[in-house]
Tab-separated table of C-alpha atoms in Angstrom:
chain	number	residue	atom	x	y	z
A	17	MET	CA	81.097	76.896	160.637
A	18	SER	CA	83.313	79.363	158.708
A	19	SER	CA	85.189	82.245	160.260
A	20	ILE	CA	82.825	84.677	158.576
A	21	SER	CA	79.813	82.947	160.097
A	22	LYS	CA	81.312	83.238	163.560
A	23	LYS	CA	81.963	86.974	163.139
A	24	VAL	CA	78.427	87.987	162.226
A	25	GLY	CA	76.288	85.490	164.064
A	26	PHE	CA	75.215	83.094	161.327
A	27	PRO	CA	71.915	81.403	162.436
A	28	GLU	CA	72.919	78.119	164.045
A	29	HIS	CA	69.877	76.018	163.103
A	30	SER	CA	70.393	72.311	162.610
A	31	ASN	CA	68.496	72.650	159.358
A	32	PRO	CA	69.348	75.788	157.310
A	33	GLN	CA	65.994	75.492	155.543
A	34	GLU	CA	64.354	76.696	158.740
A	35	TRP	CA	65.515	80.221	157.938
A	36	ARG	CA	66.658	80.117	154.305
A	37	GLU	CA	63.264	80.634	152.731
A	38	THR	CA	64.713	80.454	149.231
A	39	GLU	CA	65.761	76.847	149.892
A	40	GLN	CA	62.410	75.698	151.211
A	41	ARG	CA	59.971	73.612	149.149
A	42	SER	CA	56.462	74.984	148.864
A	43	SER	CA	53.761	72.319	149.071
A	44	ARG	CA	51.800	74.456	146.650
A	45	TYR	CA	54.055	73.281	143.809
A	46	ALA	CA	54.310	69.620	144.761
A	47	GLY	CA	53.634	67.590	141.639
A	48	LEU	CA	54.516	70.517	139.360
A	49	GLU	CA	55.940	68.106	136.798
A	50	THR	CA	52.475	66.532	136.370
A	51	TRP	CA	50.770	69.824	135.568
A	52	GLY	CA	49.918	71.043	132.090
A	53	THR	CA	52.348	73.479	130.492
A	54	ASP	CA	49.886	76.342	130.882
A	55	GLU	CA	49.679	75.762	134.639
A	56	VAL	CA	53.452	75.510	134.950
A	57	LEU	CA	53.840	78.820	133.146
A	58	LYS	CA	51.220	80.490	135.339
A	59	ALA	CA	52.998	79.250	138.453
A	60	LEU	CA	56.327	80.586	137.215
A	61	LEU	CA	54.776	83.931	136.289
A	62	GLY	CA	53.208	84.165	139.721
A	63	GLY	CA	56.679	83.846	141.171
A	64	GLN	CA	57.864	86.723	138.991
A	65	MET	CA	55.026	88.915	140.213
A	66	GLN	CA	55.950	88.015	143.785
A	67	ALA	CA	59.489	89.171	143.027
A	68	LEU	CA	58.292	92.652	142.075
A	69	ASN	CA	56.207	92.865	145.236
A	70	ALA	CA	59.382	92.134	147.197
A	71	VAL	CA	61.121	95.060	145.503
A	72	TRP	CA	58.149	97.320	146.216
A	73	SER	CA	58.473	96.485	149.913
A	74	ALA	CA	62.157	97.481	149.821
A	75	LEU	CA	61.726	100.920	148.222
A	76	GLY	CA	62.558	102.780	151.422
A	77	GLU	CA	65.852	100.957	151.804
A	78	LEU	CA	66.632	101.463	148.114
A	79	GLU	CA	65.988	105.190	148.460
A	80	ALA	CA	68.435	105.495	151.339
A	81	ALA	CA	71.061	103.498	149.444
A	82	VAL	CA	70.686	105.611	146.288
A	83	ASP	CA	71.033	108.899	148.156
A	84	ALA	CA	74.088	107.691	150.061
A	85	ALA	CA	75.706	106.352	146.884
A	86	ALA	CA	75.037	109.576	144.979
A	87	GLN	CA	76.770	111.591	147.677
A	88	ARG	CA	79.777	109.252	147.566
A	89	LEU	CA	80.038	109.221	143.753
A	90	GLN	CA	79.313	112.858	142.904
A	91	GLY	CA	82.983	113.610	142.327
A	92	THR	CA	85.173	112.174	139.583
A	93	GLU	CA	87.036	109.428	141.430
A	94	GLY	CA	84.569	107.103	143.158
A	95	ARG	CA	83.832	103.707	141.634
A	96	LEU	CA	80.764	101.505	141.576
A	97	VAL	CA	81.705	97.944	142.529
A	98	TYR	CA	79.443	94.918	142.034
A	99	VAL	CA	80.200	91.709	143.948
A	100	GLY	CA	78.446	88.358	143.678
A	101	ALA	CA	78.562	84.725	142.614
A	102	GLY	CA	76.595	82.772	140.033
A	103	THR	CA	73.321	84.390	138.958
A	104	SER	CA	73.725	87.265	141.424
A	105	GLY	CA	77.212	88.085	140.172
A	106	ARG	CA	76.152	87.956	136.531
A	107	LEU	CA	73.229	90.271	137.243
A	108	GLY	CA	75.671	92.733	138.787
A	109	VAL	CA	77.807	92.676	135.646
A	110	LEU	CA	74.723	93.122	133.471
A	111	ASP	CA	73.569	96.122	135.480
A	112	GLY	CA	76.940	97.818	135.577
A	113	ILE	CA	77.943	97.354	131.966
A	114	GLU	CA	74.739	98.991	130.737
A	115	LEU	CA	75.604	102.203	132.567
A	116	ILE	CA	78.431	102.895	130.118
A	117	PRO	CA	76.415	103.406	126.898
A	118	THR	CA	73.173	104.464	128.581
A	119	PHE	CA	74.506	107.150	130.902
A	120	GLY	CA	78.092	107.661	129.792
A	121	TRP	CA	79.369	106.292	133.104
A	122	PRO	CA	83.168	105.973	132.771
A	123	GLU	CA	84.312	102.396	132.319
A	124	HIS	CA	87.230	102.921	134.693
A	125	ARG	CA	84.727	103.729	137.445
A	126	LEU	CA	83.167	100.252	137.309
A	127	ILE	CA	84.566	97.087	138.877
A	128	TYR	CA	83.059	93.610	138.884
A	129	GLY	CA	83.860	91.067	141.562
A	130	LEU	CA	82.451	87.846	140.131
A	131	ALA	CA	83.348	84.648	141.970
A	132	GLY	CA	85.492	82.628	139.577
A	133	GLY	CA	86.416	85.716	137.536
A	134	GLU	CA	85.402	86.355	133.934
A	135	ALA	CA	85.121	82.622	133.318
A	136	GLY	CA	82.082	82.688	135.573
A	137	LEU	CA	80.178	84.764	133.035
A	138	LEU	CA	79.998	81.939	130.515
A	139	ARG	CA	80.518	78.800	132.560
A	140	PRO	CA	79.365	77.699	136.017
A	141	GLN	CA	82.028	78.249	138.685
A	142	GLU	CA	79.956	77.125	141.632
A	143	GLY	CA	82.828	76.225	143.972
A	144	ALA	CA	84.381	79.679	143.629
A	145	GLU	CA	81.716	81.257	145.819
A	146	ASP	CA	83.014	79.419	148.880
A	147	SER	CA	86.359	81.258	148.968
A	148	GLU	CA	86.505	83.941	151.648
A	149	GLU	CA	90.093	84.684	150.681
A	150	ALA	CA	89.177	85.380	147.054
A	151	GLY	CA	86.531	87.901	148.135
A	152	ARG	CA	88.974	89.656	150.436
A	153	ALA	CA	91.726	89.647	147.808
A	154	PHE	CA	89.428	91.165	145.172
A	155	ILE	CA	88.780	94.211	147.339
A	156	LEU	CA	92.417	94.632	148.368
A	157	GLU	CA	93.852	94.136	144.871
A	158	ASN	CA	91.525	96.810	143.481
A	159	ASN	CA	92.378	99.268	146.265
A	160	VAL	CA	88.724	99.758	147.141
A	161	GLY	CA	88.395	102.608	149.598
A	162	ALA	CA	86.415	105.510	150.976
A	163	SER	CA	85.388	107.019	147.635
A	164	ASP	CA	83.857	103.768	146.351
A	165	VAL	CA	80.401	102.174	146.577
A	166	VAL	CA	80.264	98.378	146.824
A	167	LEU	CA	77.139	96.305	146.223
A	168	GLY	CA	77.093	92.724	147.475
A	169	ILE	CA	74.395	90.531	145.943
A	170	ALA	CA	73.448	87.032	147.130
A	171	ALA	CA	70.060	85.339	147.238
A	172	SER	CA	71.010	83.204	150.229
A	173	GLY	CA	72.792	86.056	151.958
A	174	THR	CA	75.476	83.647	153.114
A	175	THR	CA	77.899	83.390	150.177
A	176	PRO	CA	81.431	83.463	151.681
A	177	PHE	CA	83.017	85.215	148.663
A	178	THR	CA	80.468	88.024	148.723
A	179	ARG	CA	80.384	88.403	152.484
A	180	SER	CA	84.153	88.583	152.759
A	181	ALA	CA	84.307	91.217	150.012
A	182	ILE	CA	81.657	93.366	151.691
A	183	GLN	CA	83.280	93.083	155.105
A	184	THR	CA	86.686	93.982	153.692
A	185	ALA	CA	85.283	96.910	151.692
A	186	ARG	CA	83.463	98.270	154.713
A	187	GLY	CA	86.627	97.998	156.741
A	188	ALA	CA	88.414	100.024	154.064
A	189	GLY	CA	85.862	102.822	154.359
A	190	ALA	CA	83.801	102.118	151.234
A	191	LEU	CA	80.039	102.612	151.262
A	192	THR	CA	78.594	99.092	151.345
A	193	ILE	CA	75.143	97.964	150.201
A	194	SER	CA	73.833	94.409	150.379
A	195	LEU	CA	70.942	92.733	148.584
A	196	ALA	CA	69.694	89.358	149.821
A	197	ASN	CA	66.462	87.377	149.652
A	198	ASN	CA	66.310	85.779	153.082
A	199	PRO	CA	65.510	87.549	156.340
A	200	GLN	CA	68.291	87.074	158.908
A	201	SER	CA	70.837	86.842	156.074
A	202	PRO	CA	74.293	87.573	157.501
A	203	LEU	CA	75.169	89.537	154.344
A	204	LEU	CA	72.532	92.103	155.281
A	205	ALA	CA	74.281	92.755	158.589
A	206	ASP	CA	77.663	93.027	156.854
A	207	ALA	CA	76.766	96.221	154.961
A	208	GLU	CA	75.797	99.744	155.993
A	209	HIS	CA	72.697	99.617	153.802
A	210	GLU	CA	70.755	96.369	153.767
A	211	ILE	CA	68.095	95.652	151.168
A	212	LEU	CA	65.965	92.599	151.896
A	213	LEU	CA	64.111	91.292	148.844
A	214	ARG	CA	61.922	88.719	150.569
A	215	THR	CA	60.722	86.506	147.734
A	216	GLY	CA	60.094	83.369	149.811
A	217	PRO	CA	60.243	79.785	148.510
A	218	GLU	CA	60.806	79.373	144.792
A	219	VAL	CA	58.451	77.485	142.483
A	220	LEU	CA	61.414	75.126	142.110
A	221	ALA	CA	62.924	74.821	145.569
A	222	GLY	CA	66.306	76.537	145.687
A	223	SER	CA	66.277	77.753	142.068
A	224	THR	CA	67.090	81.351	142.903
A	225	ARG	CA	67.536	82.353	139.274
A	226	LEU	CA	63.713	82.570	139.304
A	227	SER	CA	61.950	84.891	141.781
A	228	ALA	CA	65.086	85.866	143.689
A	229	GLY	CA	66.978	86.610	140.482
A	230	THR	CA	64.125	88.679	139.092
A	231	SER	CA	63.883	90.717	142.285
A	232	GLN	CA	67.626	91.373	142.187
A	233	LYS	CA	67.499	92.463	138.541
A	234	ALA	CA	64.605	94.814	139.226
A	235	ALA	CA	66.199	96.235	142.372
A	236	LEU	CA	69.512	96.817	140.602
A	237	ASN	CA	67.685	98.487	137.709
A	238	LEU	CA	65.956	100.837	140.127
A	239	PHE	CA	69.105	101.516	142.142
A	240	SER	CA	71.439	102.301	139.253
A	241	THR	CA	68.902	104.300	137.232
A	242	ALA	CA	67.864	106.416	140.208
A	243	LEU	CA	71.551	106.877	141.027
A	244	MET	CA	72.224	108.193	137.517
A	245	VAL	CA	69.246	110.555	137.872
A	246	ARG	CA	70.716	111.906	141.118
A	247	LEU	CA	74.110	112.307	139.400
A	248	LYS	CA	72.526	114.621	136.770
A	249	LYS	CA	72.742	112.205	133.872
A	250	VAL	CA	69.035	112.608	133.120
A	251	TYR	CA	67.299	115.829	132.072
A	252	ARG	CA	63.596	116.172	131.344
A	253	GLY	CA	63.321	112.410	131.033
A	254	TYR	CA	66.162	112.123	128.526
A	255	MET	CA	69.458	110.217	128.882
A	256	VAL	CA	71.572	113.259	128.135
A	257	ASP	CA	74.924	111.566	128.769
A	258	MET	CA	74.136	108.677	126.437
A	259	GLN	CA	76.943	107.458	124.174
A	260	LEU	CA	76.260	107.650	120.445
A	261	THR	CA	77.507	104.270	119.294
A	262	ASN	CA	75.211	103.400	116.382
A	263	ILE	CA	72.815	104.906	113.836
A	264	LYS	CA	69.775	104.437	116.059
A	265	LEU	CA	71.415	106.308	118.932
A	266	ASP	CA	72.678	109.056	116.629
A	267	GLN	CA	69.092	109.719	115.608
A	268	ARG	CA	67.869	109.514	119.176
A	269	ALA	CA	70.420	112.148	120.176
A	270	LYS	CA	69.303	114.466	117.350
A	271	ASP	CA	65.701	114.013	118.435
A	272	MET	CA	66.660	114.916	122.014
A	273	VAL	CA	68.389	118.114	120.935
A	274	VAL	CA	65.423	119.049	118.729
A	275	SER	CA	62.979	118.408	121.582
A	276	LEU	CA	65.002	120.390	124.112
A	277	THR	CA	65.737	123.379	121.863
A	278	ALA	CA	63.019	123.396	119.141
A	279	CYS	CA	65.749	123.540	116.489
A	280	SER	CA	65.797	121.690	113.176
A	281	GLN	CA	67.252	118.221	112.667
A	282	GLU	CA	70.016	119.791	110.609
A	283	LYS	CA	70.986	122.243	113.325
A	284	ALA	CA	70.898	119.464	115.925
A	285	ALA	CA	73.174	117.327	113.761
A	286	ALA	CA	75.623	120.216	113.325
A	287	ALA	CA	75.693	120.909	117.076
A	288	LEU	CA	76.300	117.262	117.880
A	289	HIS	CA	79.148	117.198	115.394
A	290	GLU	CA	80.693	120.345	116.908
A	291	SER	CA	80.293	118.962	120.422
A	292	ASP	CA	81.908	115.613	119.575
A	293	SER	CA	78.573	113.845	120.136
A	294	GLN	CA	77.986	115.283	123.624
A	295	ILE	CA	74.261	115.903	123.953
A	296	LYS	CA	74.412	118.379	126.845
A	297	LEU	CA	77.034	120.441	125.093
A	298	ALA	CA	75.064	120.353	121.849
A	299	VAL	CA	71.957	121.701	123.593
A	300	LEU	CA	73.914	124.636	125.011
A	301	LEU	CA	75.476	125.365	121.623
A	302	VAL	CA	72.098	125.449	119.882
A	303	LEU	CA	70.729	127.808	122.525
A	304	GLY	CA	73.537	130.302	121.986
A	305	ALA	CA	76.546	129.433	124.135
A	306	THR	CA	80.018	129.187	122.674
A	307	LYS	CA	81.760	125.856	122.928
A	308	GLN	CA	84.200	127.208	125.507
A	309	GLN	CA	81.437	128.768	127.604
A	310	ALA	CA	79.371	125.592	127.499
A	311	THR	CA	82.322	123.367	128.369
A	312	ASN	CA	83.355	125.550	131.287
A	313	VAL	CA	79.908	125.771	132.829
A	314	LEU	CA	79.244	122.057	132.482
A	315	ASN	CA	82.490	121.418	134.328
A	316	GLU	CA	81.556	123.939	137.014
A	317	THR	CA	78.101	122.413	137.542
A	318	GLN	CA	79.374	118.809	137.426
A	319	GLY	CA	77.376	118.144	134.283
A	320	ASP	CA	74.060	119.541	135.517
A	321	LEU	CA	72.368	120.685	132.301
A	322	GLY	CA	69.522	122.495	134.039
A	323	GLU	CA	71.891	124.439	136.275
A	324	SER	CA	74.159	125.179	133.301
A	325	LEU	CA	71.241	126.717	131.427
A	326	ARG	CA	70.448	128.889	134.452
A	327	VAL	CA	74.059	130.015	134.891
A	328	LEU	CA	74.354	130.945	131.201
A	329	GLY	CA	70.966	132.674	131.207
A	330	LEU	CA	69.713	130.499	128.369
A	331	HIS	CA	66.028	129.731	127.921
A	332	GLN	CA	64.394	126.653	126.460
A	333	PRO	CA	61.097	126.526	124.642
A	334	ASP	CA	58.248	125.085	126.708
């Protein structure tokens, strides 16, 4: 038994399958390879639906984690840190990297702790997940501390790399959140906020890229999107901190400004140009603020467009 297991009380069953539900074989799918393709697909889809039910059951825990993370990250320094191995680690990278163009989240406020490093994105690095030292070193080398939020993701809930990273981050004062798919997972006990996504046995025993992976992807989607909503990066259902990186997004931004101000496409385009493609600033310019006024109030309200409109006494069309 590893040193981590001893610290947290790893279940000492002679057969880990007695408590690792994701490793168990369901008799329901015995003989799967003899089924018709349509039945195989239905079985796999049923597993995906089960994954979403698991996320539904965890909404209360997700809510608490989002609110705590929003409080920690509402300033300008805190970082969002994703830690995991294999599928779980790659899902963390996928979730985090999308926050940059979608919500304008600063790239320097994202860190990815993937077992095996960047090589693990494109090639299996299965042995890397067993290194407690690598997980600890990742947190220490990146100076993770009290202003940061660290998410540890592992279907089994026992991955040494991920557990060590979460334990070290918590010891450094970071807000820690864990996502795992097995009840009694030690990783859940490692973090302040534990999110159990109980997906049960996979259609293919132990293939946690299936139901477990889907539940993790959905839970991360919910967590990060709700977090961005709480951090005022959404207004009236629009992604008002979105980065304008292509023609499609340029047009989407113009449409947002038109919708929020009832101005013409031409005026929206001019405001976006004057604001250096900042949608919130463009909205305030169209509604009558000067660039300096709009910039100052957005800084004062930490980017809250609704509050900025109130402070400036500007009114939107219904």
